[in-house]
mmCIF file of C-alpha atoms in Angstrom:
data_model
loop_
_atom_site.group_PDB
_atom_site.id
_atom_site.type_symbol
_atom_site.label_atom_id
_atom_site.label_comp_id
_atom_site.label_asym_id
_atom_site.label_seq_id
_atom_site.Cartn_x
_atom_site.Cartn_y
_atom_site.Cartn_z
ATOM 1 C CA UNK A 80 18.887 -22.430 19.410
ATOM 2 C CA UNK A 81 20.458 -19.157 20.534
ATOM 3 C CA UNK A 82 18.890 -17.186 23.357
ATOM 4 C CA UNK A 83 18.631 -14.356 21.394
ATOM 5 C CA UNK A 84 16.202 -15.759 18.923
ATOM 6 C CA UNK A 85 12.951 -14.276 17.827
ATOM 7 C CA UNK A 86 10.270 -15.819 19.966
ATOM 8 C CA UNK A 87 7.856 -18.363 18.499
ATOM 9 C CA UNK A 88 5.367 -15.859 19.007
ATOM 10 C CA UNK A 89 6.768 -13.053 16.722
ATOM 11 C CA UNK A 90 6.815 -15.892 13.542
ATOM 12 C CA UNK A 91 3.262 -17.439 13.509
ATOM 13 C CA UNK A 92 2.377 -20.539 11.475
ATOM 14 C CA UNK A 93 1.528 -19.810 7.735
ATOM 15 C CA UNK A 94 4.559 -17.139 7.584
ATOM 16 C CA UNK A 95 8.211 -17.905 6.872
ATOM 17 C CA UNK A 96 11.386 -15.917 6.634
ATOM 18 C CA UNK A 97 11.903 -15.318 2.780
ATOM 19 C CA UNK A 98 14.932 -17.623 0.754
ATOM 20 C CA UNK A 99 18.228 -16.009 1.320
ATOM 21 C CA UNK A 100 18.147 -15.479 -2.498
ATOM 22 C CA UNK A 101 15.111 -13.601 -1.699
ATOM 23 C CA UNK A 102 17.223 -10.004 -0.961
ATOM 24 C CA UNK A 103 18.521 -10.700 -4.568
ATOM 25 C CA UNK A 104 15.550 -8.835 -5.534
ATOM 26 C CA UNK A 105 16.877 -6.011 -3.205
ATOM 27 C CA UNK A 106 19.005 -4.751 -6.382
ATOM 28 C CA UNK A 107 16.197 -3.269 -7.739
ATOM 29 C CA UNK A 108 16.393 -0.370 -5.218
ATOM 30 C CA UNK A 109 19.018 1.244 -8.028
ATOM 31 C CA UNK A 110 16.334 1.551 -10.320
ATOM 32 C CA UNK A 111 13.498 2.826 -8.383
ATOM 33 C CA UNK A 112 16.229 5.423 -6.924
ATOM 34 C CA UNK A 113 16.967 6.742 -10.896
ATOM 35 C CA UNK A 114 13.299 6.209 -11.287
ATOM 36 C CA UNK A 115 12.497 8.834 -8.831
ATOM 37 C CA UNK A 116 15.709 11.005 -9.683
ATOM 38 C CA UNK A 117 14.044 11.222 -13.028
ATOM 39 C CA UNK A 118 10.215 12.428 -12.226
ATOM 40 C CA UNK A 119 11.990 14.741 -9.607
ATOM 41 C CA UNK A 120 14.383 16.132 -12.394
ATOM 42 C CA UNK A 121 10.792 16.143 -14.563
ATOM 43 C CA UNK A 122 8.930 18.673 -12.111
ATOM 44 C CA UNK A 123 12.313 20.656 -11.263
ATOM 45 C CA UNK A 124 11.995 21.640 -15.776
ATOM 46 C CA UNK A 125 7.936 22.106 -15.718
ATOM 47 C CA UNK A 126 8.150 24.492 -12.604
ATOM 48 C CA UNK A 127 11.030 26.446 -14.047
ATOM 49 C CA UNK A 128 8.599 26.362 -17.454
ATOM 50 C CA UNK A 129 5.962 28.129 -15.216
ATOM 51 C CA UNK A 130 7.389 30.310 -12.365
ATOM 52 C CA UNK A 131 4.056 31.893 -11.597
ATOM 53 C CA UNK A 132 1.850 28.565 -11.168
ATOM 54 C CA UNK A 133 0.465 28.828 -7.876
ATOM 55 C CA UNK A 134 1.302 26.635 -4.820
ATOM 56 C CA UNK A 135 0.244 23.083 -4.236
ATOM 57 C CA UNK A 136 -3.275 23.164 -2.519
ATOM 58 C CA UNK A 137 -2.011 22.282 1.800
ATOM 59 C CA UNK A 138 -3.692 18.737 2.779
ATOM 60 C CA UNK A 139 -5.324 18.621 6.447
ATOM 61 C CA UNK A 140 -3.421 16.572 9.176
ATOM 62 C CA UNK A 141 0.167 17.273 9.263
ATOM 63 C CA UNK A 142 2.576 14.128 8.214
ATOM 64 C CA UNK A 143 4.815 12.080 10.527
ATOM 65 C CA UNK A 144 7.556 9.892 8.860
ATOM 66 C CA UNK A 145 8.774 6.613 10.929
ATOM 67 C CA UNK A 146 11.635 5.149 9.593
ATOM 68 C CA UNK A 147 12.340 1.273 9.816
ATOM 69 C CA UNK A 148 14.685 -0.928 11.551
ATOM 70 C CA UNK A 149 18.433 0.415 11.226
ATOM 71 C CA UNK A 150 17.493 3.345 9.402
ATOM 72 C CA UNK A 151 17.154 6.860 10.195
ATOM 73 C CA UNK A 152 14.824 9.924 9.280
ATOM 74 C CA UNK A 153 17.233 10.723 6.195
ATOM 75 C CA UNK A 154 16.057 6.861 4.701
ATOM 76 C CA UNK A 155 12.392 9.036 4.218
ATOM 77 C CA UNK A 156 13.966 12.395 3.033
ATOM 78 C CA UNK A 157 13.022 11.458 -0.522
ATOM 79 C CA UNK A 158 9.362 10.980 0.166
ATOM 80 C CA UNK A 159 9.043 13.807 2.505
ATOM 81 C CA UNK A 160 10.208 16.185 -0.593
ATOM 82 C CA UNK A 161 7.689 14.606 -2.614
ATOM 83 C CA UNK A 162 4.607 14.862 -0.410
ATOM 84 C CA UNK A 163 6.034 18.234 0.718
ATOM 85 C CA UNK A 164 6.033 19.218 -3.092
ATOM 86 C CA UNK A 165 2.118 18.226 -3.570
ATOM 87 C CA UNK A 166 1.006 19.843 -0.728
ATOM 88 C CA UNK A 167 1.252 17.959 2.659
ATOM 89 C CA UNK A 168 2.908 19.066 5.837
ATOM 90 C CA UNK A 169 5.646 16.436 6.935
ATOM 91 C CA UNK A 170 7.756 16.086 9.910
ATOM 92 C CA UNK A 171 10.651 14.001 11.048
ATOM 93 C CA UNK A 172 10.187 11.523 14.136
ATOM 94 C CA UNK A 173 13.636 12.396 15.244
ATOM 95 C CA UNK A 174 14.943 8.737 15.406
ATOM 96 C CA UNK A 175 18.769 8.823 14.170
ATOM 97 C CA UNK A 176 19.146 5.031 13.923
ATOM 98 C CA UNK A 177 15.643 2.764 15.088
ATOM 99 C CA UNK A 178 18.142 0.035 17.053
ATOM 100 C CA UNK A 179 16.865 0.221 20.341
ATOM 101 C CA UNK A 180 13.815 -0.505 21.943
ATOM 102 C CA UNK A 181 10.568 -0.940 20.368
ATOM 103 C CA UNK A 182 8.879 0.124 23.347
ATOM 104 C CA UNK A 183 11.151 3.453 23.708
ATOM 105 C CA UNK A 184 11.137 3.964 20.447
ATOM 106 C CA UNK A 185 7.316 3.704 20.244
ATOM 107 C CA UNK A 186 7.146 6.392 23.573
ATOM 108 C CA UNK A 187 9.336 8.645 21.931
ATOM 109 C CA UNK A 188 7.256 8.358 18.670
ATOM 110 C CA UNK A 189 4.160 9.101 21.205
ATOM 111 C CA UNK A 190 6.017 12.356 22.621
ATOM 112 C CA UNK A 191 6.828 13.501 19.046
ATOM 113 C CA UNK A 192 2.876 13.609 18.249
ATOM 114 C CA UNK A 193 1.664 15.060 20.958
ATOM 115 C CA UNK A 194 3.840 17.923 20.228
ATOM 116 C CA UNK A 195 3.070 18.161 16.449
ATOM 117 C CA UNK A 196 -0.561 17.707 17.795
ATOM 118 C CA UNK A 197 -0.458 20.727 20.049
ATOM 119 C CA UNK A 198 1.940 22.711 17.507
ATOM 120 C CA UNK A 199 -0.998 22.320 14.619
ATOM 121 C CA UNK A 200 -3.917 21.951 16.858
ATOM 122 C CA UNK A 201 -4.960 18.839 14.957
ATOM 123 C CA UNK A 202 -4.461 15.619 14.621
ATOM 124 C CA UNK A 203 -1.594 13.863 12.985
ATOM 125 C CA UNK A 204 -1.201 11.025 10.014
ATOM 126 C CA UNK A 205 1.539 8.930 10.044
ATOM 127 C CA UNK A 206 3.775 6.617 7.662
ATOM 128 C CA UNK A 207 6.050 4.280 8.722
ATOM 129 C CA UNK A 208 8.055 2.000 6.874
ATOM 130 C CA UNK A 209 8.819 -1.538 7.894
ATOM 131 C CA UNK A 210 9.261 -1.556 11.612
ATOM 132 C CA UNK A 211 8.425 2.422 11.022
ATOM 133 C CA UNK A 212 4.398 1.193 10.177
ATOM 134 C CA UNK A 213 4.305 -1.259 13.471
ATOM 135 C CA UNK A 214 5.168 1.541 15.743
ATOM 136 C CA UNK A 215 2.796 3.696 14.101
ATOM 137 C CA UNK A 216 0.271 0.628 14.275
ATOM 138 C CA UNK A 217 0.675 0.184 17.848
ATOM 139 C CA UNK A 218 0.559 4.267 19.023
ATOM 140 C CA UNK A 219 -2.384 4.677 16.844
ATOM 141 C CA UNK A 220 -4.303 1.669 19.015
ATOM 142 C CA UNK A 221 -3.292 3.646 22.160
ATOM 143 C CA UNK A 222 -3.534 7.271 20.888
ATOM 144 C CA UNK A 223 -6.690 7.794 19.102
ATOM 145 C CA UNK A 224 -7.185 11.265 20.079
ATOM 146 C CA UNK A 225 -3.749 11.885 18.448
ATOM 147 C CA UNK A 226 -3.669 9.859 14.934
ATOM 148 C CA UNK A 227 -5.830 10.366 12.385
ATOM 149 C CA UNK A 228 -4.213 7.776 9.573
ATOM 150 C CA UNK A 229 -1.523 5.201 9.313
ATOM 151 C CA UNK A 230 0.150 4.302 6.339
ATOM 152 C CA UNK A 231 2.666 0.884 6.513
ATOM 153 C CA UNK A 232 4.856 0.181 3.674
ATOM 154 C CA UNK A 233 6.289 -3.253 4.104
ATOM 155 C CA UNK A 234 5.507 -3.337 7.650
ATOM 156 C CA UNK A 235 5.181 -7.678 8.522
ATOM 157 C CA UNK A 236 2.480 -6.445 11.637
ATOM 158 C CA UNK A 237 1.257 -9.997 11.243
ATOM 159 C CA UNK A 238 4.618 -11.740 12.047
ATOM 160 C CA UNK A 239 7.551 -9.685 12.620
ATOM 161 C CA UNK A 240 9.912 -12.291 12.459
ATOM 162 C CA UNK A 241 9.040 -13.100 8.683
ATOM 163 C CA UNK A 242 12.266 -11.783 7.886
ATOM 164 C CA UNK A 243 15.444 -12.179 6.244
ATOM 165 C CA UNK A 244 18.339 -13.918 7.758
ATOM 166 C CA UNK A 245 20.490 -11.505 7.482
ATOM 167 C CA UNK A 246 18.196 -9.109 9.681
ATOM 168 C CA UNK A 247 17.898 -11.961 12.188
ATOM 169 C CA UNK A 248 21.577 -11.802 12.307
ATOM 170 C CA UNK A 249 21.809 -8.027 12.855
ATOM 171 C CA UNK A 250 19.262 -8.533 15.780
ATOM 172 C CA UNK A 251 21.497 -11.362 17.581
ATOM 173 C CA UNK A 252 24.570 -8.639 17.113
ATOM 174 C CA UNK A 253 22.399 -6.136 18.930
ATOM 175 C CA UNK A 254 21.475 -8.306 21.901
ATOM 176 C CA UNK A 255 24.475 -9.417 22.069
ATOM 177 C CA UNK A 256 25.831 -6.022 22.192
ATOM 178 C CA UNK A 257 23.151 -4.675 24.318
ATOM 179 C CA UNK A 258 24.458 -7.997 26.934
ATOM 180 C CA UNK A 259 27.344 -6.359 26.831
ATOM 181 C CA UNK A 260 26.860 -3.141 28.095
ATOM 182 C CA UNK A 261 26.628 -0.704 25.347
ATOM 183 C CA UNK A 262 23.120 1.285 26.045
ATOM 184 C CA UNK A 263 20.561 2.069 23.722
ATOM 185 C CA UNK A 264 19.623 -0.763 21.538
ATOM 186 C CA UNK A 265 17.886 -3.966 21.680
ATOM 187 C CA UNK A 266 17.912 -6.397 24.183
ATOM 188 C CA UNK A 267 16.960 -9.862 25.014
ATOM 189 C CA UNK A 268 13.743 -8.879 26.592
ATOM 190 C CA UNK A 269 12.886 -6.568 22.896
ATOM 191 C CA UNK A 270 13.458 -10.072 21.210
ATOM 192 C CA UNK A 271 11.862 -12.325 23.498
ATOM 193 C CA UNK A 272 10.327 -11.321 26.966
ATOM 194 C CA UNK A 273 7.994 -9.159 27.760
ATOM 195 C CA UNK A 274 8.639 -5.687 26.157
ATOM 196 C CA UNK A 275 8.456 -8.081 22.713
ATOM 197 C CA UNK A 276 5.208 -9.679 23.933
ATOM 198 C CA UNK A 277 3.871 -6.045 24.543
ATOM 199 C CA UNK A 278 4.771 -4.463 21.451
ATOM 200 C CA UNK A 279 3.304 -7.633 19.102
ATOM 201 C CA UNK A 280 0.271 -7.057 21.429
ATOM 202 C CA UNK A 281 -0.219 -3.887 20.324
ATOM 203 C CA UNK A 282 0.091 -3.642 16.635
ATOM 204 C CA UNK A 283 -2.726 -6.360 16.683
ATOM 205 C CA UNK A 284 -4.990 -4.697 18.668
ATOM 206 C CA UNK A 285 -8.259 -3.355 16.745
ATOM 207 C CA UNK A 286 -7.668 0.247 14.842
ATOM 208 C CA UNK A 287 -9.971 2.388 16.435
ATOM 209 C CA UNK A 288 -12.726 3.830 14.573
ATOM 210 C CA UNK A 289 -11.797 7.236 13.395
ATOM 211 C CA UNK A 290 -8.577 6.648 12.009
ATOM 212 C CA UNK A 291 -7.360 5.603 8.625
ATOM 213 C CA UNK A 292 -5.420 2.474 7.932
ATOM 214 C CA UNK A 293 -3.830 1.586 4.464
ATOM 215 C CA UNK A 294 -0.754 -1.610 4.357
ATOM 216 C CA UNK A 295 1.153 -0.970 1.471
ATOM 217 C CA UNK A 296 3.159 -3.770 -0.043
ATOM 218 C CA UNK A 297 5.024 -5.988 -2.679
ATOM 219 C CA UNK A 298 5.327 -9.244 -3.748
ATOM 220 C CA UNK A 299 8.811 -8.405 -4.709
ATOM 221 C CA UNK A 300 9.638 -7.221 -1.342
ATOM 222 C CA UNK A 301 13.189 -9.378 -0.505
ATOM 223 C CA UNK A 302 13.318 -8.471 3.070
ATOM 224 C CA UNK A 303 9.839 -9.626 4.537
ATOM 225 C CA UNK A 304 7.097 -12.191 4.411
ATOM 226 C CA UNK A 305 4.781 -9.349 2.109
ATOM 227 C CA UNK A 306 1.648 -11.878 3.451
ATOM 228 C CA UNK A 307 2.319 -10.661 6.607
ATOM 229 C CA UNK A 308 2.333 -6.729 6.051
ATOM 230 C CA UNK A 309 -1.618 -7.620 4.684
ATOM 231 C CA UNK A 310 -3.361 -6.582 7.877
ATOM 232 C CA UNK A 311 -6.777 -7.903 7.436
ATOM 233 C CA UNK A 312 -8.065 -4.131 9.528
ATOM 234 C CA UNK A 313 -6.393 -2.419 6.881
ATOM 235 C CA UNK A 314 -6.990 -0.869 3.053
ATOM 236 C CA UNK A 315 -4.026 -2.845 1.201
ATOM 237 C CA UNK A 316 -2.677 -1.399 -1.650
ATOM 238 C CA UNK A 317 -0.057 -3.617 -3.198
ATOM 239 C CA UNK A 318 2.429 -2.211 -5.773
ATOM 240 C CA UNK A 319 6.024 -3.178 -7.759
ATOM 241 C CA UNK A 320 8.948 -2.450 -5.091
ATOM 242 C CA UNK A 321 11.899 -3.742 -2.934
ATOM 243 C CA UNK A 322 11.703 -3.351 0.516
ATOM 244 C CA UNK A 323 14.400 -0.656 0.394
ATOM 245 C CA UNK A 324 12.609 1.156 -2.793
ATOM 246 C CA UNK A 325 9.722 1.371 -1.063
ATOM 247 C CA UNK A 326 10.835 4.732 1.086
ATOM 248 C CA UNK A 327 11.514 7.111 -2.233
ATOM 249 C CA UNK A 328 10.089 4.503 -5.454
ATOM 250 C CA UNK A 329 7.670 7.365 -6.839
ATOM 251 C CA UNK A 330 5.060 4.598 -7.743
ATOM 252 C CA UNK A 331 5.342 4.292 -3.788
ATOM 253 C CA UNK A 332 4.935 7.802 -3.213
ATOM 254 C CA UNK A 333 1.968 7.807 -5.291
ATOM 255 C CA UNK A 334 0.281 5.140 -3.157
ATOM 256 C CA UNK A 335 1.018 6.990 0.010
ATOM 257 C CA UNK A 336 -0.089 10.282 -1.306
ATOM 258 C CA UNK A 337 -3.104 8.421 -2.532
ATOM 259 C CA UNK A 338 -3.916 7.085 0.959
ATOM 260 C CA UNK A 339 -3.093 10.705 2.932
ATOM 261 C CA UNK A 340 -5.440 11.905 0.437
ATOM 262 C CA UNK A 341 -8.088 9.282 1.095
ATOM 263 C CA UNK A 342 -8.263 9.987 5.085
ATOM 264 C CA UNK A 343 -8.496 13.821 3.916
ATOM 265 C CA UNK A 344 -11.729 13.731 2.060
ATOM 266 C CA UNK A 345 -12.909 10.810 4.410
ATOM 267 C CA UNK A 346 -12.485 13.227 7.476
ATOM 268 C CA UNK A 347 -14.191 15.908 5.451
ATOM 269 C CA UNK A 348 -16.983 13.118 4.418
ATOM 270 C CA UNK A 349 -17.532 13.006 8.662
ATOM 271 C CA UNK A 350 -17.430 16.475 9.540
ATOM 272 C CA UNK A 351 -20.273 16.793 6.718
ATOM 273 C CA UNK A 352 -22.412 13.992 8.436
ATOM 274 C CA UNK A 353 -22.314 15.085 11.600
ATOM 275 C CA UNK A 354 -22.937 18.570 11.130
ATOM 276 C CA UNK A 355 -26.202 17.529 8.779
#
């Protein structure tokens, strides 16, 4: 066994790494990326048809988009049009490539509300894909007082190793590189010490009450265990996706504007009971 494998911990019984054959299904990313080429090209021709419609209606809490392992804010772009287009506020978490640190990456994430909080004066809902939804999971459990909803899309919060083989290998070539000096990504102890024990610890801690939680994911998904992104604390919503399609399929979108939606009226639901 290498010394940069997963700990035992991060892969719990009753969850396994999906077949190697399993990314296979991966190729369907082409066709949810036409798919939502296609609806977008659809509302480009019915707003031209009817220049004076008015504006979407703006949602409440502003929108923060985590993106997941070796991807970047520009992996969410597509969705981030979309929502933007019916009506929700959405910001980028400003990571350029999530390679390092969970426990960085999940302070930075923490800095990045708290000034979207103060900016808007509310608090904020967030959607993460993959390791982008664990992050969110675990700053939500500390940060109540700045997170009103999570969204995960293919996020394996139940056993983060349940993953391909081919990711395992990508996180042996960052320890390895992280051994060797170059700073910024993942080491040993992200993998298997402490800061890994910490961040599992977290995304399994209770969801406060107060703030939203919805898992979204697929059977189809040929990256990650989809039993594991079923967080029994959470509203799951499964639909027809790749891992990859996931971040712009506009079946996806739908979900996730569904569940943003959802915490809206919900919060309005509250402010209406307590002010009875």
């Amino acid at each position: 066994m290498s010394s940069t494998t997963l700990a035992d911990f991060l892969l719990p019984h009753g969850f396994s790494m999906p077949h190697p054959a399993a990314v296979l299904r991966e190729g369907s990313a082409a066709t949810e990326l036409g798919r939502y080429a296609w609806r977008a090209a659809t509302e480009r021709r019915t707003r031209r048809a009817t220049p004076y419609a008015a504006r979407p209606v703006r949602h409440g809490d502003p929108v923060l988009l985590v993106p997941g392992f070796l991807a970047g804010d520009g992996t969410l772009g597509l969705m981030s049009r979309s929502l933007r287009q019916q009506g929700f506020r959405t910001y980028r978490s400003h990571i350029l490539s999530n390679v390092g640190c969970t426990l960085n990456a999940a302070a930075q994430l923490e800095a990045r509300l708290e000034s979207i909080a103060i900016r808007r004066g509310t608090r904020v809902q967030i959607i993460g894909h993959s390791l982008g939804g664990m992050l969110a999971r675990g700053v939500a459990v500390r940060r109540p007082d700045l997170v009103s909803n999570i969204v995960t899309m293919g996020s394996p919060m139940l056993a983060p190793g349940a993953h391909h083989v081919s990711l395992a290998a990508t996180v042996d070539l960052l320890v390895r590189l992280s051994r060797a000096g170059i700073p910024g990504l993942m080491s040993e102890e992200c993998v298997r010490g402490a800061c890994a024990e910490q961040s599992f610890g977290d995304s399994r801690r209770p969801v406060p009450d107060g703030v939203g939680f919805t898992a979204i994911y697929s059977r189809r998904d040929g990256i990650v265990d989809w039993r594991a992104c079923v967080d029994p604390l959470a509203r799951a919503v499964e639909v027809t996706a790749s891992h990859l399609g996931m971040a712009f399929d506009p079946r996806v979108v739908d979900a996730v504007s569904g569940a943003l939606v959802r915490s809206d009226v919900s919060a309005v639901e509250v402010d209406r009971g307590e002010s009875a």
